Amino acid sequence: MSFEVSNLQLSLPTKIREGRTQTVGECLRREYRMVCHVMRGDFSRDFFEGCRAILLDRDRNPKWMPPRLEEVHDEVVEKYFSKVDEKNIFPKVDDPEWEDLDLPPRRSHGRRLVPKL
């Protein structure tokens, strides 16, 4: 079975461990940033290539870039979690219609939940 190489690298255990120390809001914000970058094709067109191979041509033979997981560098992975704003150096992120996720404040219930993973 084929899988999207770039997106697989995004969910590796190091990112999961980072999320354990973050609040739910911070985790949702990271997830939002990553999904927005994937859907916009900012750093890779692999998502669209996977859709083409499975849904359009149905050849189930996607041409990933890069073709092997070992060729996906940490710098590329970090780009997916970067905030999109005017200070960002990546080429396609100067879109005035795209804002970072801003969650409304929540009342504190007096206790903090700690993950058990």
Short mmCIF file of N, CA and C in Angstrom, two decimals:
data_model
loop_
_atom_site.label_atom_id
_atom_site.label_comp_id
_atom_site.label_asym_id
_atom_site.label_seq_id
_atom_site.Cartn_x
_atom_site.Cartn_y
_atom_site.Cartn_z
N MET A 1 0.85 -1.19 0.00
CA MET A 1 0.00 0.00 0.00
C MET A 1 0.88 1.24 0.00
N SER A 2 0.53 2.22 -0.77
CA SER A 2 1.29 3.47 -0.84
C SER A 2 0.88 4.40 0.28
N PHE A 3 1.76 5.30 0.61
CA PHE A 3 1.46 6.31 1.62
C PHE A 3 2.22 7.56 1.26
N GLU A 4 1.76 8.67 1.76
CA GLU A 4 2.42 9.93 1.47
C GLU A 4 3.64 10.08 2.36
N VAL A 5 4.80 10.09 1.76
CA VAL A 5 6.06 10.09 2.50
C VAL A 5 6.19 11.33 3.38
N SER A 6 5.93 12.51 2.85
CA SER A 6 6.10 13.74 3.63
C SER A 6 5.16 13.78 4.82
N ASN A 7 3.91 13.38 4.63
CA ASN A 7 2.95 13.41 5.74
C ASN A 7 3.24 12.35 6.79
N LEU A 8 3.81 11.23 6.39
CA LEU A 8 4.19 10.22 7.37
C LEU A 8 5.26 10.78 8.30
N GLN A 9 6.22 11.47 7.73
CA GLN A 9 7.30 12.06 8.52
C GLN A 9 6.75 13.06 9.53
N LEU A 10 5.65 13.73 9.22
CA LEU A 10 5.09 14.74 10.11
C LEU A 10 4.56 14.15 11.40
N SER A 11 4.16 12.90 11.38
CA SER A 11 3.53 12.31 12.57
C SER A 11 4.45 11.38 13.33
N LEU A 12 5.72 11.50 13.14
CA LEU A 12 6.66 10.63 13.84
C LEU A 12 6.67 10.92 15.34
N PRO A 13 7.16 9.97 16.13
CA PRO A 13 7.11 10.08 17.59
C PRO A 13 7.71 11.36 18.17
N THR A 14 8.69 11.97 17.52
CA THR A 14 9.26 13.20 18.09
C THR A 14 8.21 14.29 18.17
N LYS A 15 7.37 14.40 17.17
CA LYS A 15 6.31 15.41 17.20
C LYS A 15 5.26 15.05 18.24
N ILE A 16 5.00 13.77 18.41
CA ILE A 16 4.04 13.34 19.42
C ILE A 16 4.57 13.68 20.81
N ARG A 17 5.85 13.44 21.04
CA ARG A 17 6.44 13.77 22.35
C ARG A 17 6.38 15.27 22.62
N GLU A 18 6.62 16.09 21.60
CA GLU A 18 6.53 17.54 21.78
C GLU A 18 5.13 17.94 22.22
N GLY A 19 4.13 17.30 21.67
CA GLY A 19 2.74 17.63 21.99
C GLY A 19 2.36 17.30 23.42
N ARG A 20 3.06 16.38 24.04
CA ARG A 20 2.73 16.00 25.43
C ARG A 20 2.94 17.13 26.41
N THR A 21 3.81 18.06 26.09
CA THR A 21 4.09 19.16 27.01
C THR A 21 3.28 20.41 26.67
N GLN A 22 2.43 20.33 25.66
CA GLN A 22 1.66 21.49 25.24
C GLN A 22 0.21 21.39 25.70
N THR A 23 -0.43 22.54 25.76
CA THR A 23 -1.85 22.56 26.09
C THR A 23 -2.65 22.07 24.88
N VAL A 24 -3.92 21.81 25.09
CA VAL A 24 -4.78 21.39 23.98
C VAL A 24 -4.82 22.48 22.91
N GLY A 25 -4.91 23.72 23.34
CA GLY A 25 -4.93 24.84 22.39
C GLY A 25 -3.67 24.90 21.55
N GLU A 26 -2.51 24.70 22.18
CA GLU A 26 -1.25 24.71 21.44
C GLU A 26 -1.19 23.55 20.45
N CYS A 27 -1.67 22.39 20.86
CA CYS A 27 -1.69 21.22 19.96
C CYS A 27 -2.62 21.47 18.77
N LEU A 28 -3.79 22.04 19.03
CA LEU A 28 -4.72 22.34 17.94
C LEU A 28 -4.14 23.38 16.99
N ARG A 29 -3.44 24.36 17.53
CA ARG A 29 -2.81 25.38 16.71
C ARG A 29 -1.75 24.77 15.81
N ARG A 30 -0.93 23.86 16.36
CA ARG A 30 0.10 23.17 15.56
C ARG A 30 -0.54 22.33 14.46
N GLU A 31 -1.58 21.60 14.82
CA GLU A 31 -2.28 20.76 13.85
C GLU A 31 -2.89 21.62 12.73
N TYR A 32 -3.47 22.74 13.11
CA TYR A 32 -4.06 23.66 12.14
C TYR A 32 -3.00 24.16 11.16
N ARG A 33 -1.86 24.57 11.68
CA ARG A 33 -0.78 25.07 10.82
C ARG A 33 -0.32 24.00 9.84
N MET A 34 -0.13 22.78 10.36
CA MET A 34 0.34 21.69 9.52
C MET A 34 -0.67 21.38 8.41
N VAL A 35 -1.95 21.27 8.77
CA VAL A 35 -2.98 20.95 7.79
C VAL A 35 -3.08 22.06 6.74
N CYS A 36 -3.01 23.31 7.17
CA CYS A 36 -3.08 24.42 6.22
C CYS A 36 -1.92 24.37 5.22
N HIS A 37 -0.71 24.11 5.72
CA HIS A 37 0.45 24.01 4.82
C HIS A 37 0.29 22.84 3.85
N VAL A 38 -0.22 21.71 4.35
CA VAL A 38 -0.41 20.53 3.49
C VAL A 38 -1.45 20.84 2.41
N MET A 39 -2.58 21.39 2.81
CA MET A 39 -3.67 21.65 1.86
C MET A 39 -3.33 22.75 0.85
N ARG A 40 -2.49 23.69 1.25
CA ARG A 40 -2.07 24.74 0.32
C ARG A 40 -0.94 24.29 -0.59
N GLY A 41 -0.28 23.18 -0.23
CA GLY A 41 0.85 22.71 -1.03
C GLY A 41 2.05 23.62 -0.90
N ASP A 42 2.21 24.26 0.26
CA ASP A 42 3.30 25.22 0.45
C ASP A 42 4.68 24.60 0.28
N PHE A 43 4.89 23.40 0.78
CA PHE A 43 6.22 22.81 0.78
C PHE A 43 6.28 21.49 0.03
N SER A 44 5.14 20.93 -0.31
CA SER A 44 5.10 19.66 -1.03
C SER A 44 3.74 19.53 -1.72
N ARG A 45 3.73 18.89 -2.84
CA ARG A 45 2.48 18.63 -3.57
C ARG A 45 2.07 17.17 -3.38
N ASP A 46 2.66 16.48 -2.41
CA ASP A 46 2.41 15.05 -2.21
C ASP A 46 0.95 14.74 -1.88
N PHE A 47 0.28 15.60 -1.14
CA PHE A 47 -1.13 15.35 -0.83
C PHE A 47 -1.95 15.25 -2.12
N PHE A 48 -1.72 16.18 -3.02
CA PHE A 48 -2.45 16.20 -4.28
C PHE A 48 -2.05 15.03 -5.17
N GLU A 49 -0.78 14.65 -5.10
CA GLU A 49 -0.31 13.49 -5.85
C GLU A 49 -0.99 12.22 -5.35
N GLY A 50 -1.14 12.09 -4.04
CA GLY A 50 -1.83 10.93 -3.47
C GLY A 50 -3.29 10.89 -3.88
N CYS A 51 -3.94 12.05 -3.87
CA CYS A 51 -5.34 12.11 -4.32
C CYS A 51 -5.45 11.74 -5.80
N ARG A 52 -4.52 12.23 -6.60
CA ARG A 52 -4.53 11.89 -8.02
C ARG A 52 -4.40 10.39 -8.22
N ALA A 53 -3.45 9.77 -7.52
CA ALA A 53 -3.17 8.34 -7.72
C ALA A 53 -4.32 7.46 -7.25
N ILE A 54 -5.03 7.89 -6.21
CA ILE A 54 -6.10 7.05 -5.66
C ILE A 54 -7.47 7.40 -6.23
N LEU A 55 -7.77 8.69 -6.32
CA LEU A 55 -9.13 9.10 -6.69
C LEU A 55 -9.33 9.40 -8.17
N LEU A 56 -8.34 10.00 -8.82
CA LEU A 56 -8.53 10.41 -10.21
C LEU A 56 -8.10 9.34 -11.20
N ASP A 57 -6.81 9.05 -11.23
CA ASP A 57 -6.30 8.07 -12.19
C ASP A 57 -6.49 6.63 -11.72
N ARG A 58 -6.61 6.48 -10.42
CA ARG A 58 -6.79 5.16 -9.79
C ARG A 58 -5.69 4.17 -10.15
N ASP A 59 -4.52 4.69 -10.44
CA ASP A 59 -3.41 3.79 -10.74
C ASP A 59 -2.68 3.33 -9.48
N ARG A 60 -3.00 3.97 -8.35
CA ARG A 60 -2.38 3.65 -7.06
C ARG A 60 -0.85 3.62 -7.15
N ASN A 61 -0.33 4.53 -7.94
CA ASN A 61 1.11 4.61 -8.13
C ASN A 61 1.56 6.08 -8.02
N PRO A 62 1.49 6.64 -6.79
CA PRO A 62 1.88 8.05 -6.63
C PRO A 62 3.38 8.24 -6.80
N LYS A 63 3.74 9.41 -7.28
CA LYS A 63 5.15 9.78 -7.46
C LYS A 63 5.51 10.79 -6.38
N TRP A 64 5.92 10.29 -5.20
CA TRP A 64 6.23 11.17 -4.07
C TRP A 64 7.52 11.93 -4.33
N MET A 65 7.61 13.12 -3.77
CA MET A 65 8.83 13.92 -3.80
C MET A 65 9.16 14.36 -2.38
N PRO A 66 10.15 13.85 -1.77
CA PRO A 66 11.09 12.84 -2.25
C PRO A 66 10.47 11.45 -2.20
N PRO A 67 11.03 10.51 -2.95
CA PRO A 67 10.43 9.18 -3.05
C PRO A 67 10.62 8.29 -1.82
N ARG A 68 11.57 8.60 -0.96
CA ARG A 68 11.83 7.74 0.21
C ARG A 68 11.79 8.57 1.48
N LEU A 69 11.28 7.96 2.56
CA LEU A 69 11.14 8.63 3.85
C LEU A 69 12.49 9.14 4.36
N GLU A 70 13.54 8.39 4.13
CA GLU A 70 14.87 8.78 4.60
C GLU A 70 15.35 10.09 3.98
N GLU A 71 14.76 10.47 2.87
CA GLU A 71 15.18 11.68 2.17
C GLU A 71 14.43 12.93 2.64
N VAL A 72 13.48 12.78 3.55
CA VAL A 72 12.76 13.93 4.09
C VAL A 72 13.57 14.48 5.26
N HIS A 73 14.05 15.70 5.14
CA HIS A 73 14.91 16.30 6.16
C HIS A 73 14.08 16.97 7.25
N ASP A 74 14.65 17.05 8.44
CA ASP A 74 13.97 17.66 9.58
C ASP A 74 13.57 19.12 9.31
N GLU A 75 14.39 19.83 8.53
CA GLU A 75 14.08 21.23 8.23
C GLU A 75 12.75 21.34 7.47
N VAL A 76 12.51 20.39 6.58
CA VAL A 76 11.26 20.39 5.82
C VAL A 76 10.08 20.14 6.75
N VAL A 77 10.25 19.21 7.67
CA VAL A 77 9.19 18.89 8.62
C VAL A 77 8.88 20.11 9.48
N GLU A 78 9.90 20.80 9.96
CA GLU A 78 9.69 21.98 10.81
C GLU A 78 8.93 23.09 10.08
N LYS A 79 9.12 23.21 8.77
CA LYS A 79 8.40 24.22 8.00
C LYS A 79 6.89 24.05 8.12
N TYR A 80 6.44 22.80 8.17
CA TYR A 80 5.00 22.54 8.24
C TYR A 80 4.37 23.07 9.52
N PHE A 81 5.14 23.19 10.59
CA PHE A 81 4.62 23.65 11.87
C PHE A 81 4.89 25.14 12.10
N SER A 82 5.44 25.81 11.10
CA SER A 82 5.77 27.22 11.25
C SER A 82 4.51 28.07 11.18
N LYS A 83 4.55 29.16 11.93
CA LYS A 83 3.43 30.11 11.91
C LYS A 83 3.46 30.85 10.58
N VAL A 84 2.32 31.13 10.07
CA VAL A 84 2.23 31.85 8.81
C VAL A 84 1.95 33.31 9.13
N ASP A 85 2.93 34.16 8.88
CA ASP A 85 2.76 35.59 9.08
C ASP A 85 3.72 36.35 8.18
N GLU A 86 3.69 37.66 8.28
CA GLU A 86 4.52 38.47 7.39
C GLU A 86 6.01 38.32 7.65
N LYS A 87 6.40 37.81 8.83
CA LYS A 87 7.81 37.65 9.14
C LYS A 87 8.37 36.35 8.58
N ASN A 88 7.49 35.48 8.13
CA ASN A 88 7.92 34.18 7.65
C ASN A 88 8.66 34.32 6.32
N ILE A 89 9.69 33.53 6.12
CA ILE A 89 10.52 33.66 4.92
C ILE A 89 10.11 32.74 3.78
N PHE A 90 9.09 31.94 3.98
CA PHE A 90 8.71 31.00 2.93
C PHE A 90 7.91 31.71 1.86
N PRO A 91 8.06 31.32 0.60
CA PRO A 91 7.54 32.11 -0.51
C PRO A 91 6.04 32.32 -0.59
N LYS A 92 5.21 31.36 -0.26
CA LYS A 92 3.79 31.48 -0.52
C LYS A 92 2.97 31.91 0.68
N VAL A 93 3.58 32.37 1.76
CA VAL A 93 2.83 32.60 2.98
C VAL A 93 2.38 34.05 3.19
N ASP A 94 2.58 34.91 2.23
CA ASP A 94 2.18 36.30 2.38
C ASP A 94 0.73 36.51 1.96
N ASP A 95 -0.11 35.59 2.30
CA ASP A 95 -1.52 35.64 1.94
C ASP A 95 -2.28 36.39 3.03
N PRO A 96 -2.82 37.59 2.75
CA PRO A 96 -3.50 38.37 3.78
C PRO A 96 -4.81 37.72 4.26
N GLU A 97 -5.34 36.77 3.50
CA GLU A 97 -6.59 36.13 3.89
C GLU A 97 -6.38 34.95 4.83
N TRP A 98 -5.13 34.58 5.07
CA TRP A 98 -4.87 33.42 5.91
C TRP A 98 -4.29 33.87 7.23
N GLU A 99 -4.99 33.56 8.32
CA GLU A 99 -4.55 33.94 9.65
C GLU A 99 -4.28 32.70 10.46
N ASP A 100 -3.47 32.85 11.49
CA ASP A 100 -3.19 31.75 12.39
C ASP A 100 -4.42 31.46 13.23
N LEU A 101 -4.56 30.24 13.68
CA LEU A 101 -5.69 29.84 14.51
C LEU A 101 -5.65 30.60 15.82
N ASP A 102 -6.76 31.23 16.18
CA ASP A 102 -6.85 31.98 17.42
C ASP A 102 -8.05 31.45 18.20
N LEU A 103 -7.78 30.68 19.24
CA LEU A 103 -8.85 30.08 20.03
C LEU A 103 -9.35 31.06 21.08
N PRO A 104 -10.65 31.08 21.34
CA PRO A 104 -11.18 31.98 22.37
C PRO A 104 -10.71 31.54 23.75
N PRO A 105 -10.58 32.48 24.70
CA PRO A 105 -10.16 32.10 26.05
C PRO A 105 -11.19 31.19 26.70
N ARG A 106 -10.70 30.31 27.55
CA ARG A 106 -11.58 29.36 28.22
C ARG A 106 -11.47 29.56 29.72
N ARG A 107 -12.56 29.42 30.41
CA ARG A 107 -12.52 29.53 31.87
C ARG A 107 -11.75 28.36 32.45
N SER A 108 -10.95 28.67 33.43
CA SER A 108 -10.17 27.62 34.09
C SER A 108 -11.05 26.90 35.10
N HIS A 109 -10.94 25.62 35.15
CA HIS A 109 -11.70 24.82 36.11
C HIS A 109 -10.89 24.53 37.37
N GLY A 110 -9.75 25.19 37.49
CA GLY A 110 -8.96 25.04 38.71
C GLY A 110 -8.03 23.84 38.72
N ARG A 111 -8.04 23.04 37.69
CA ARG A 111 -7.12 21.91 37.65
C ARG A 111 -6.59 21.76 36.23
N ARG A 112 -5.45 21.18 36.13
CA ARG A 112 -4.83 20.98 34.83
C ARG A 112 -4.74 19.48 34.55
N LEU A 113 -5.16 19.09 33.38
CA LEU A 113 -5.09 17.69 33.00
C LEU A 113 -3.68 17.36 32.53
N VAL A 114 -3.18 16.23 32.94
CA VAL A 114 -1.84 15.79 32.57
C VAL A 114 -1.98 14.52 31.73
N PRO A 115 -1.34 14.47 30.55
CA PRO A 115 -1.44 13.27 29.73
C PRO A 115 -0.77 12.08 30.41
N LYS A 116 -1.33 10.90 30.21
CA LYS A 116 -0.79 9.70 30.84
C LYS A 116 0.03 8.86 29.87
N LEU A 117 0.32 9.39 28.69
CA LEU A 117 1.11 8.64 27.71
C LEU A 117 2.57 8.71 28.01
#
